[in-house]
mmCIF file of C-alpha atoms in Angstrom:
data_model
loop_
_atom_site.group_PDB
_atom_site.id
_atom_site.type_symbol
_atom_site.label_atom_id
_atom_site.label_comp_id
_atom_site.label_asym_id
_atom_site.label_seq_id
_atom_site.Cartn_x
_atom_site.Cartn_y
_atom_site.Cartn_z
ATOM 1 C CA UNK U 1 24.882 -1.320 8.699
ATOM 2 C CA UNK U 2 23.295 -2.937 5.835
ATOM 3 C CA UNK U 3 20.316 -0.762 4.866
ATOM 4 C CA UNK U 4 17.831 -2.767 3.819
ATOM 5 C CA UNK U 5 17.404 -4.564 7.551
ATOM 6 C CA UNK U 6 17.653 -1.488 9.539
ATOM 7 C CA UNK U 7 14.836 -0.282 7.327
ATOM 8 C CA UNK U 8 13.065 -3.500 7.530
ATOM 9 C CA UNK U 9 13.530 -3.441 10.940
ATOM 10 C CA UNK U 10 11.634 0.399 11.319
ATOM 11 C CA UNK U 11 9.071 -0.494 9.166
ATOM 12 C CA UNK U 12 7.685 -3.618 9.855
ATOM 13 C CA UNK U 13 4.120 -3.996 10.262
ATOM 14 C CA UNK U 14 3.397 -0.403 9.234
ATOM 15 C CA UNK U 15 2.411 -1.347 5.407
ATOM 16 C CA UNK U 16 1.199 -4.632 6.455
ATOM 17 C CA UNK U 17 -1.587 -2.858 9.071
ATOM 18 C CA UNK U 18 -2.216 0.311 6.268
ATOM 19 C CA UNK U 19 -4.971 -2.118 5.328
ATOM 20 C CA UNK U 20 -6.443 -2.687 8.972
ATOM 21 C CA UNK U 21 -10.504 -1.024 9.370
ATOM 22 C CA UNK U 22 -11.005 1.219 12.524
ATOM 23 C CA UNK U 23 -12.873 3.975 13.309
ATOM 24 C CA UNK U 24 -10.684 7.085 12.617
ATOM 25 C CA UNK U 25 -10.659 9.484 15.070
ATOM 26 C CA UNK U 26 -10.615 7.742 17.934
ATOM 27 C CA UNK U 27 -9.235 8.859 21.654
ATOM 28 C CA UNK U 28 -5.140 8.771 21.889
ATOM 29 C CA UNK U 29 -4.451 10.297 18.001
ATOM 30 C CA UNK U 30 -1.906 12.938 18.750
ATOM 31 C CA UNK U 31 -2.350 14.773 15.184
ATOM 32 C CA UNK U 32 -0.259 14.582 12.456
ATOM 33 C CA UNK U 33 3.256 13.353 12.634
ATOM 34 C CA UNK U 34 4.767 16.228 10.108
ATOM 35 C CA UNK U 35 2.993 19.366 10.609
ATOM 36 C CA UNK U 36 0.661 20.015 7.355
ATOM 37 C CA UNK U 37 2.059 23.430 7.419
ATOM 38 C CA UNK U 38 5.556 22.300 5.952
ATOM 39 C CA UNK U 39 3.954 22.411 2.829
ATOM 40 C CA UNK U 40 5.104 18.904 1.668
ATOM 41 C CA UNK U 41 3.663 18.194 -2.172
ATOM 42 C CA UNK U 42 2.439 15.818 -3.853
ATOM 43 C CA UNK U 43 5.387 15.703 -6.121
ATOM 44 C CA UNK U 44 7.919 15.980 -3.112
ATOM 45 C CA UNK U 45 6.264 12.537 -2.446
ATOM 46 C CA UNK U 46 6.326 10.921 -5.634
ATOM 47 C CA UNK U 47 10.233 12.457 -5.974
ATOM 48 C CA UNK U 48 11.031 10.174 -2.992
ATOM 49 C CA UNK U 49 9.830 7.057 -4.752
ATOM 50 C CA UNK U 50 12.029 7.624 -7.791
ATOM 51 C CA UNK U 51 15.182 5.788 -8.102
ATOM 52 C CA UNK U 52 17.961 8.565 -8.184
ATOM 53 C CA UNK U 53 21.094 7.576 -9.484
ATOM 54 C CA UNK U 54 22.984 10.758 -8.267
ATOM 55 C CA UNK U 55 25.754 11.248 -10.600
ATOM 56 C CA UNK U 56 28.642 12.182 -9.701
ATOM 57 C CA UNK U 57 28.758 15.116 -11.503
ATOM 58 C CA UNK U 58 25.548 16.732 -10.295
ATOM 59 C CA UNK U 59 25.893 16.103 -6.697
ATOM 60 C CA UNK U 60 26.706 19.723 -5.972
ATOM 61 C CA UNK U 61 23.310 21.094 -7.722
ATOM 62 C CA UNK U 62 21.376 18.391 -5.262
ATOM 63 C CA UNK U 63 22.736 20.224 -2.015
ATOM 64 C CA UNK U 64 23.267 23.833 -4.104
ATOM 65 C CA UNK U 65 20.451 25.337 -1.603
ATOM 66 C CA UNK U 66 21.794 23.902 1.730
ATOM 67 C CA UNK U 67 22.498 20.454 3.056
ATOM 68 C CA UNK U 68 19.014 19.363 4.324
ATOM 69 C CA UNK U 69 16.780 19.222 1.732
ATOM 70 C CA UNK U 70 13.964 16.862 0.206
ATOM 71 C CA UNK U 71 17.357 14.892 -1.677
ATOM 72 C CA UNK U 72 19.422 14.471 1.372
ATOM 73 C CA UNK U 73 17.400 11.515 2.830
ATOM 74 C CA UNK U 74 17.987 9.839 -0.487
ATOM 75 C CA UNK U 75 21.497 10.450 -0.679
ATOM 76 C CA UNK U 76 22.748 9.023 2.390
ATOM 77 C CA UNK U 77 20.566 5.476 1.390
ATOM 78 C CA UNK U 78 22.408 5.908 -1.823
ATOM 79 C CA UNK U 79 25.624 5.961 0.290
ATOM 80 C CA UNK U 80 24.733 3.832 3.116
ATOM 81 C CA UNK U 81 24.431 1.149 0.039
ATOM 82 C CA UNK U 82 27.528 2.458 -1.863
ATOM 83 C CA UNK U 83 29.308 1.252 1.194
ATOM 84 C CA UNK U 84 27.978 -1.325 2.881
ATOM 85 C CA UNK U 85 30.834 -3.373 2.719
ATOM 86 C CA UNK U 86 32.786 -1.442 4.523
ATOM 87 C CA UNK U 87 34.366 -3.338 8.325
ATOM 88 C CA UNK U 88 32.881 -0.790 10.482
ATOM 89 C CA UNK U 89 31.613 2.735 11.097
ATOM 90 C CA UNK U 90 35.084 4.372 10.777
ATOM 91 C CA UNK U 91 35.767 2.900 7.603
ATOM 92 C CA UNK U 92 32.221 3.689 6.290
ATOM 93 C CA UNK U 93 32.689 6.788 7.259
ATOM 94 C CA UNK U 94 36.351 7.580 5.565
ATOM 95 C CA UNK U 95 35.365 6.297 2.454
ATOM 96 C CA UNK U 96 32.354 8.809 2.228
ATOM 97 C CA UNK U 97 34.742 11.371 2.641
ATOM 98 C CA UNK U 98 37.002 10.411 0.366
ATOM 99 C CA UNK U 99 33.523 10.440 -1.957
ATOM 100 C CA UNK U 100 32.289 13.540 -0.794
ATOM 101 C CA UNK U 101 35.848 15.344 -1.107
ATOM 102 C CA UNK U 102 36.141 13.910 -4.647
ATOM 103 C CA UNK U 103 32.804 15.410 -6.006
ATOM 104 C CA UNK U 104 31.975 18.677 -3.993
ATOM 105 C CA UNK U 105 34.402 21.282 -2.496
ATOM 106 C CA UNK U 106 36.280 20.451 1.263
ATOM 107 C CA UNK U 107 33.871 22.719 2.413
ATOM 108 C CA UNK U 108 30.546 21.705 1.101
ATOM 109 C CA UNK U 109 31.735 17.838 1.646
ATOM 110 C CA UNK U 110 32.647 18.559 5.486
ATOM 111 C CA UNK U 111 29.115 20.057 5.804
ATOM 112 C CA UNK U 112 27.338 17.077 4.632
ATOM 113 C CA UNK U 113 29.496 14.852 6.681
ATOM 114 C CA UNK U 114 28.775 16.149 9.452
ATOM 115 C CA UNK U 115 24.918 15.480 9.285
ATOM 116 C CA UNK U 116 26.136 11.922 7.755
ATOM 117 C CA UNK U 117 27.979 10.916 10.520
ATOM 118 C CA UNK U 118 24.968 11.602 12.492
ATOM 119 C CA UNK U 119 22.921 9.775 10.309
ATOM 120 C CA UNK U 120 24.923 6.475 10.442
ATOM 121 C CA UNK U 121 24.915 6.674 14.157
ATOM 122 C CA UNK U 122 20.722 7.017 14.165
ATOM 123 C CA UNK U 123 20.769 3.873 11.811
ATOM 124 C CA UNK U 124 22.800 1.822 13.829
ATOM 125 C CA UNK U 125 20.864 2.697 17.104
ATOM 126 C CA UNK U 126 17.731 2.645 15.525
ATOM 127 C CA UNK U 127 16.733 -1.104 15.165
ATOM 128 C CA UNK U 128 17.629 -1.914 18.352
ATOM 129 C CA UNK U 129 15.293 0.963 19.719
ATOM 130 C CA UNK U 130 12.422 0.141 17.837
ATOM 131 C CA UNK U 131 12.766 -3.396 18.258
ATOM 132 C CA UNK U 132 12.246 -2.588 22.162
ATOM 133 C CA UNK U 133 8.768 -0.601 21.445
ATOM 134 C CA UNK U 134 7.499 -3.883 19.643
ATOM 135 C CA UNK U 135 5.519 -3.717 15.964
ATOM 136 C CA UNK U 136 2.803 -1.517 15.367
ATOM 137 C CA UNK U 137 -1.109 -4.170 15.075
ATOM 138 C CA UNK U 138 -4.037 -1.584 14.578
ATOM 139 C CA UNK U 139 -3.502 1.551 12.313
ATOM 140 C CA UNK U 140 -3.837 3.639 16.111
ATOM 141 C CA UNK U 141 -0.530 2.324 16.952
ATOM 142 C CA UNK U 142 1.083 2.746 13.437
ATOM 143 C CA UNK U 143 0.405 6.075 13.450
ATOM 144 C CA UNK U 144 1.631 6.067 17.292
ATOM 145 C CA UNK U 145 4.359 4.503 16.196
ATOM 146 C CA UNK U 146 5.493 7.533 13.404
ATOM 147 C CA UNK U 147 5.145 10.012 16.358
ATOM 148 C CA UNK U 148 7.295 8.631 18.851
ATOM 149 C CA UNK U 149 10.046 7.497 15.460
ATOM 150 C CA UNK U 150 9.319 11.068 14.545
ATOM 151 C CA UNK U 151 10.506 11.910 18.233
ATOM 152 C CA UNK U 152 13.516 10.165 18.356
ATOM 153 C CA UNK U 153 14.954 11.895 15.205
ATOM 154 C CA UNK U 154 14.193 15.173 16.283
ATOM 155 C CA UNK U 155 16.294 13.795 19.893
ATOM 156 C CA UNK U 156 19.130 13.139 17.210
ATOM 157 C CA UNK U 157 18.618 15.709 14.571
ATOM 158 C CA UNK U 158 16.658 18.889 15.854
ATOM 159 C CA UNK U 159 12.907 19.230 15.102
ATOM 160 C CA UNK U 160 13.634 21.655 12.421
ATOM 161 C CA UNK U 161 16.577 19.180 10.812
ATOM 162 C CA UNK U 162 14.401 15.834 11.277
ATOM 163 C CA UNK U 163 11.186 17.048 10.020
ATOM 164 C CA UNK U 164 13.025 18.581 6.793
ATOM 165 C CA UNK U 165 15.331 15.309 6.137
ATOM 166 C CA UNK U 166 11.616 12.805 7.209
ATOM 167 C CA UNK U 167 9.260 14.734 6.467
ATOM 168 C CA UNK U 168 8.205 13.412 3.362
ATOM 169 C CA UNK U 169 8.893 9.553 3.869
ATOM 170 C CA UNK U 170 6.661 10.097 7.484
ATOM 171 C CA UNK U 171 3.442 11.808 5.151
ATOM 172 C CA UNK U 172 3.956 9.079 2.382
ATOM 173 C CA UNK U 173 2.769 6.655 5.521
ATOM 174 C CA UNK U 174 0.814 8.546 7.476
ATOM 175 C CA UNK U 175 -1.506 9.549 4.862
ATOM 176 C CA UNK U 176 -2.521 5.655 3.585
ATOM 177 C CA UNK U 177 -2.871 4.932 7.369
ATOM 178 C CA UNK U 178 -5.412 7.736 7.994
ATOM 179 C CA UNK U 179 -7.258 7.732 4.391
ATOM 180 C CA UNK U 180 -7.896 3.648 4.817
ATOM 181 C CA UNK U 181 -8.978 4.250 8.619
ATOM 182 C CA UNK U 182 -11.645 5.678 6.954
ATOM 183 C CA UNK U 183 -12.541 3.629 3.874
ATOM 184 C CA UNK U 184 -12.251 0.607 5.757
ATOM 185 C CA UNK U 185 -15.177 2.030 8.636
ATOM 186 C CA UNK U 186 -17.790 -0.796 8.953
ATOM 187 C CA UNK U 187 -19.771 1.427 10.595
ATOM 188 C CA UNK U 188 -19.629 4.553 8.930
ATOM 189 C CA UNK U 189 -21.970 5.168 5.661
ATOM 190 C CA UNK U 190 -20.783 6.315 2.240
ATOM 191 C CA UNK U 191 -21.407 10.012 2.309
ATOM 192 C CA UNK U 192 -19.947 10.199 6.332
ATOM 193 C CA UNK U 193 -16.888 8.488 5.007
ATOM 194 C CA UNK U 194 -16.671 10.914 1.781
ATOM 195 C CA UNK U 195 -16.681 14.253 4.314
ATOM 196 C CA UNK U 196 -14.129 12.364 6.615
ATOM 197 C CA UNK U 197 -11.795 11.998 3.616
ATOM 198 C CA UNK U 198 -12.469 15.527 2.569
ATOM 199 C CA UNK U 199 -11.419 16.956 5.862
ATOM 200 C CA UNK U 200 -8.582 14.814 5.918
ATOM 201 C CA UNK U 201 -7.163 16.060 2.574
ATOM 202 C CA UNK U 202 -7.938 19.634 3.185
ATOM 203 C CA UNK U 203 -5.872 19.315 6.297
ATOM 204 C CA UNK U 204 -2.993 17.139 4.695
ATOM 205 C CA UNK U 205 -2.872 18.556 1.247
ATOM 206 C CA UNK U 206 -4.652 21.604 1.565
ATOM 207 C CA UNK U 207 -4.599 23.666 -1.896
ATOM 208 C CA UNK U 208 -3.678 19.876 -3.090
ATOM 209 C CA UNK U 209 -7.070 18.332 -1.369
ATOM 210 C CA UNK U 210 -8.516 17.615 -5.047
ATOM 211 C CA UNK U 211 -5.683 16.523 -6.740
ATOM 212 C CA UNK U 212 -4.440 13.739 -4.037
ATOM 213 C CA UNK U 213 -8.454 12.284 -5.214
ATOM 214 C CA UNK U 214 -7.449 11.897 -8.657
ATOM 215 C CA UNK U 215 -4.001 11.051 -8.474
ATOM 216 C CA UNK U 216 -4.809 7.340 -9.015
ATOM 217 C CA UNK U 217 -5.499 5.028 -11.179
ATOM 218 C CA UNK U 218 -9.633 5.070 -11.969
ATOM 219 C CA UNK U 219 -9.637 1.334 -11.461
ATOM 220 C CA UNK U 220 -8.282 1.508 -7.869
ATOM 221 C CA UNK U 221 -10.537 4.528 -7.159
ATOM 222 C CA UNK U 222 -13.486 2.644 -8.341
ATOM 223 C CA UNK U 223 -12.654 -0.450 -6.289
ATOM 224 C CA UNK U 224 -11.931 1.894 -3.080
ATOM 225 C CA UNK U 225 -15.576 3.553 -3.779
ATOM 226 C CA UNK U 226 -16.921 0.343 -3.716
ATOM 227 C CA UNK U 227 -15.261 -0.034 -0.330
ATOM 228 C CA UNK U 228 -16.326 3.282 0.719
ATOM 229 C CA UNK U 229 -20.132 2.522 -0.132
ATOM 230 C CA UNK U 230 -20.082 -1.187 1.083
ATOM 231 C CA UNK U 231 -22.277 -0.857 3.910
ATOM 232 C CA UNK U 232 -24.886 1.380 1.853
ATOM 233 C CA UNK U 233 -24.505 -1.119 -0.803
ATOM 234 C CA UNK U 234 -25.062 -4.375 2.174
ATOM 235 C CA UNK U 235 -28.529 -2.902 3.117
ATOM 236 C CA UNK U 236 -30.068 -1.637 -0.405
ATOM 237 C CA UNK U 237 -33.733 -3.358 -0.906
ATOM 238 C CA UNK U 238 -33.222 -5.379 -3.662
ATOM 239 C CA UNK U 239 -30.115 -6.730 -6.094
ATOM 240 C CA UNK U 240 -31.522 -4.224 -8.911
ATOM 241 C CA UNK U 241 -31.047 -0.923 -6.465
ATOM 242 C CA UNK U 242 -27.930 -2.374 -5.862
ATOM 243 C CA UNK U 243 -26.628 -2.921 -9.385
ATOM 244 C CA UNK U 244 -27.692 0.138 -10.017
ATOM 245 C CA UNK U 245 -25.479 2.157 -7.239
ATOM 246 C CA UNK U 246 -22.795 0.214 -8.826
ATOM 247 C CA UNK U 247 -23.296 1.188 -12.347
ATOM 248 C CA UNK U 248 -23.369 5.206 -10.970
ATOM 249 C CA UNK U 249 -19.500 4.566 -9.771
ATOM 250 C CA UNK U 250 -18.339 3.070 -12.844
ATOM 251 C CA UNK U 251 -20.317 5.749 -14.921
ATOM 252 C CA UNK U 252 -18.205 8.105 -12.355
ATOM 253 C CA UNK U 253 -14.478 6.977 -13.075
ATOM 254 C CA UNK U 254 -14.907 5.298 -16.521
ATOM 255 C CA UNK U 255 -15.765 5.938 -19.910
ATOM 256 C CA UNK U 256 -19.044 4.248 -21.571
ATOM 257 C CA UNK U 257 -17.121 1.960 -23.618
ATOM 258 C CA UNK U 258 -15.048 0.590 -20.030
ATOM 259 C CA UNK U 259 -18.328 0.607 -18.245
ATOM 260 C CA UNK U 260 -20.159 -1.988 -21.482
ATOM 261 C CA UNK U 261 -16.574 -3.976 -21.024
ATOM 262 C CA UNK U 262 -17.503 -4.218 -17.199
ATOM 263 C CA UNK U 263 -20.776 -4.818 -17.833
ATOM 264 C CA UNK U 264 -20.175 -7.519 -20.164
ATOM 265 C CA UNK U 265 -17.664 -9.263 -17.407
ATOM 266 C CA UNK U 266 -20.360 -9.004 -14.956
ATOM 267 C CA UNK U 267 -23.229 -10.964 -17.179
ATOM 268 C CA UNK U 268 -19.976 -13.385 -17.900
ATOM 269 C CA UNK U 269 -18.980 -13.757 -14.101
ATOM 270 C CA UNK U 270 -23.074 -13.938 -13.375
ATOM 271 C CA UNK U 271 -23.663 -16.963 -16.083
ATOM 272 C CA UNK U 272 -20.506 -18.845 -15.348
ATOM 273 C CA UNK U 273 -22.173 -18.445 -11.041
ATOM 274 C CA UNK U 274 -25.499 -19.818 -12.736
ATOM 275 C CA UNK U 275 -23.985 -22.544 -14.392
ATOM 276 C CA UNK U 276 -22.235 -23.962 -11.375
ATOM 277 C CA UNK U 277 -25.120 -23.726 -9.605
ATOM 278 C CA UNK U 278 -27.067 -25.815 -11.998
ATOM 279 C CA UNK U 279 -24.180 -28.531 -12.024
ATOM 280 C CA UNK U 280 -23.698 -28.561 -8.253
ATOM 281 C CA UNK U 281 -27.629 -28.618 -7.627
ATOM 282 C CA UNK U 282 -27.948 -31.551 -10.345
ATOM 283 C CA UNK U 283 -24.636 -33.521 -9.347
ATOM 284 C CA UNK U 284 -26.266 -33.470 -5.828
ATOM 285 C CA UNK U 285 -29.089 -35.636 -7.373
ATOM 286 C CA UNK U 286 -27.163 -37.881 -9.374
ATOM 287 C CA UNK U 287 -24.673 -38.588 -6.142
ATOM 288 C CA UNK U 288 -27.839 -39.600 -3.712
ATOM 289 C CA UNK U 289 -29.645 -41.393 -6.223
ATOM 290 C CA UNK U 290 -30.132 -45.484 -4.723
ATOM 291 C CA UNK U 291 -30.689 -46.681 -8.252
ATOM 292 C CA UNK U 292 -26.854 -45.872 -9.490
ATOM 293 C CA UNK U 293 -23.882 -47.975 -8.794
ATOM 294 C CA UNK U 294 -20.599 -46.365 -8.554
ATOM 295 C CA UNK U 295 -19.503 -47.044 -11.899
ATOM 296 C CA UNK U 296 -23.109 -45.482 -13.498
ATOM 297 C CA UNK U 297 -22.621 -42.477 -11.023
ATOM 298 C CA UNK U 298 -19.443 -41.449 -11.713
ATOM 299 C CA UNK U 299 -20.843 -41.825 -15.773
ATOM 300 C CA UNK U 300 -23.975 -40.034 -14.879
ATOM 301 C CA UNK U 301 -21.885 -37.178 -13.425
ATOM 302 C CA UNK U 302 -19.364 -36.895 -16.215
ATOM 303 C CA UNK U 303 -22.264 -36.529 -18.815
ATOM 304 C CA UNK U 304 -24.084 -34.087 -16.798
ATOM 305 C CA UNK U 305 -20.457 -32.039 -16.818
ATOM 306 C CA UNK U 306 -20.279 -32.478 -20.689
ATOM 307 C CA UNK U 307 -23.500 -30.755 -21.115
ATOM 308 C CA UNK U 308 -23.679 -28.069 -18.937
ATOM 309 C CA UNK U 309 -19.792 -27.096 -19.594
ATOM 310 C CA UNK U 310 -19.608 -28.196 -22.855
ATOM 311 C CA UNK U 311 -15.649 -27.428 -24.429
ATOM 312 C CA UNK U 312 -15.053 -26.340 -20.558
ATOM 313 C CA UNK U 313 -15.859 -29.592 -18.970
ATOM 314 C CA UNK U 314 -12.264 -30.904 -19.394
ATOM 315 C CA UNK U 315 -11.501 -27.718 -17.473
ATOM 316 C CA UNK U 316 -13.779 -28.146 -15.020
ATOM 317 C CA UNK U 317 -12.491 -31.915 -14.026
ATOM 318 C CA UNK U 318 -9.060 -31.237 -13.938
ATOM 319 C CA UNK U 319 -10.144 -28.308 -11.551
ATOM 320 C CA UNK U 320 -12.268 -30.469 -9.470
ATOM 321 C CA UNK U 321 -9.254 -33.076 -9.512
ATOM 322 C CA UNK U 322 -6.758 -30.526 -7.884
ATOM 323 C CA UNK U 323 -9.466 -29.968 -5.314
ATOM 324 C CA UNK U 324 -10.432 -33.229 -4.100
ATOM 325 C CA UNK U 325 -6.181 -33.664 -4.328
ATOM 326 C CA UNK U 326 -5.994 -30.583 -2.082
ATOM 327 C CA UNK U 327 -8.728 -31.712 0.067
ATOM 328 C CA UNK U 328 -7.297 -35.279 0.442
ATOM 329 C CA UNK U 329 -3.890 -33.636 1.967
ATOM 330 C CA UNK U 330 -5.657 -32.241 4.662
ATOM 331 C CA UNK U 331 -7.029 -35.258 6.173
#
């Protein structure tokens, strides 16, 4: 019964493949897991991420408007660790309701048990049953994978009971899955993957559509625009167009004083390429030449790192050093 491998054992390979590019849309999607028409928030999903500590003394006001709520998911991991010691499922289960009786009234506790109980019999079926439908590889079957979990709850729970008690951890995957389907299209252009995303927020978040945009960070929306735009950016005419594109996003999510800091990395990042160029181009030259004896190469080369590096050259060798080390393992 210890929580963190069931869990580990349900969600394997489902963050791991949120990362995975195929085309969305494809043949064999069933539709959303959680029906958009709960009306599951943006803050019900950012609740579930926050570590509750449940005090004993506000238990009741947690379950004040009925057992199965957007809490009670959270509660029972908060028990399921609270007791994790315990020999077996009987004894788990006594000392919950010796907890339960000891913070909420007989009949408010035996409520809650009784969807507990339930609960700790899904978790200890539950790894073996997934382990038996194998680990989710393309962002198809992750999302595959959520519908037929999805099922098995509702088997367990009742559709109306498992949708209310997963709801909300099933969207918090199923969104990521869908949105980087998308983003992560080779073949699809900027401005086809843009209305893609639009659609798929209007149908996830509706009235929320805008806000689950700017929700993040501007950095990681900048670096996903990039990915959005890569294969526009791949076939523009020259490196100038291209720069240029770039500068339009950063001008979009940053402020001019971020964008002349990213700027200023850029000519850093570009000069520091140029340099390395120089050295590896000249090195070349000094390594082939027939005149030079080991001895006069190996001076040749570290005087040729002095004055292209400069203060950095000491850098530079003790990088090169680890290399050749690295490379020397391998053989």
């Amino acid at each position: 019964m210890d929580k963190r491998k069931i869990i580990a054992a349900v969600g394997i390979g489902i963050v791991a493949i949120i990362v995975i590019n195929l085309v969305v849309g494809k043949k064999g999607d069933e539709g959303y897991v959680i029906d958009p028409d709960r009306g599951i928030k943006l803050k019900d999903i950012e609740n579930f991420h926050k570590n509750y500590e449940f005090d004993d003394s506000e238990i009741r006001d947690y379950f004040s408007t009925g057992v199965i709520n957007n809490y009670t998911l959270l509660f029972f991991m908060s028990m399921d660790e609270r007791f994790k010691d315990s020999k077996n499922l009987e004894e788990h289960m006594e000392r919950a309701r010796e907890y339960l009786y000891s913070v909420m009234s007989p009949e408010e506790a035996e409520r809650l048990l009784v969807v507990y109980r339930t609960y700790m019999n899904y978790q200890v079926n539950l790894a073996d049953r997934t382990s038996r439908w194998g680990n989710p590889k393309t962002p198809e079957e992750a999302i595959a994978f959520l519908h037929r979990l999805q099922e098995y709850r509702r088997e367990v729970f009742g559709r109306e009971a498992a949708d209310a008690l997963f709801g909300v951890s099933v969207k918090a995957q199923e969104y990521p899955i869908r949105r980087n389907m998308i983003v992560g299209d080779s073949d699809l252009y900027g401005a086809e993957k843009e209305k893609r995303l639009r659609d798929l927020n209007r149908n996830m978040w509706a009235e929320e559509a805008e806000a689950v945009e700017a929700y993040r960070e501007p950095y990681a929306r900048y670096q996903e625009k990039l990915q959005i735009y890569e294969k526009d950016l791949a076939e523009m005419r020259s490196e100038e167009d291209r720069q240029g594109k770039i500068r339009e996003f950063r001008e979009e999510f940053f402020t001019p004083e971020q964008v002349a800091r990213l700027d200023e990395v850029d000519r850093i990042i570009a000069a520091d390429r140029k340099k390395e160029e120089t050295y590896r181009a000249r090195e070349e030259r000094v390594k082939n030449d027939p005149n030079l004896d080991a001895d006069e190469r190996a001076e040749k080369i570290r005087e040729l790192q002095d004055e292209i590096f400069g203060e950095e050259a000491d850098a530079l060798r003790r990088r090169l050093a680890i290399e050749k080390g690295l490379e020397d393992v391998k053989r």
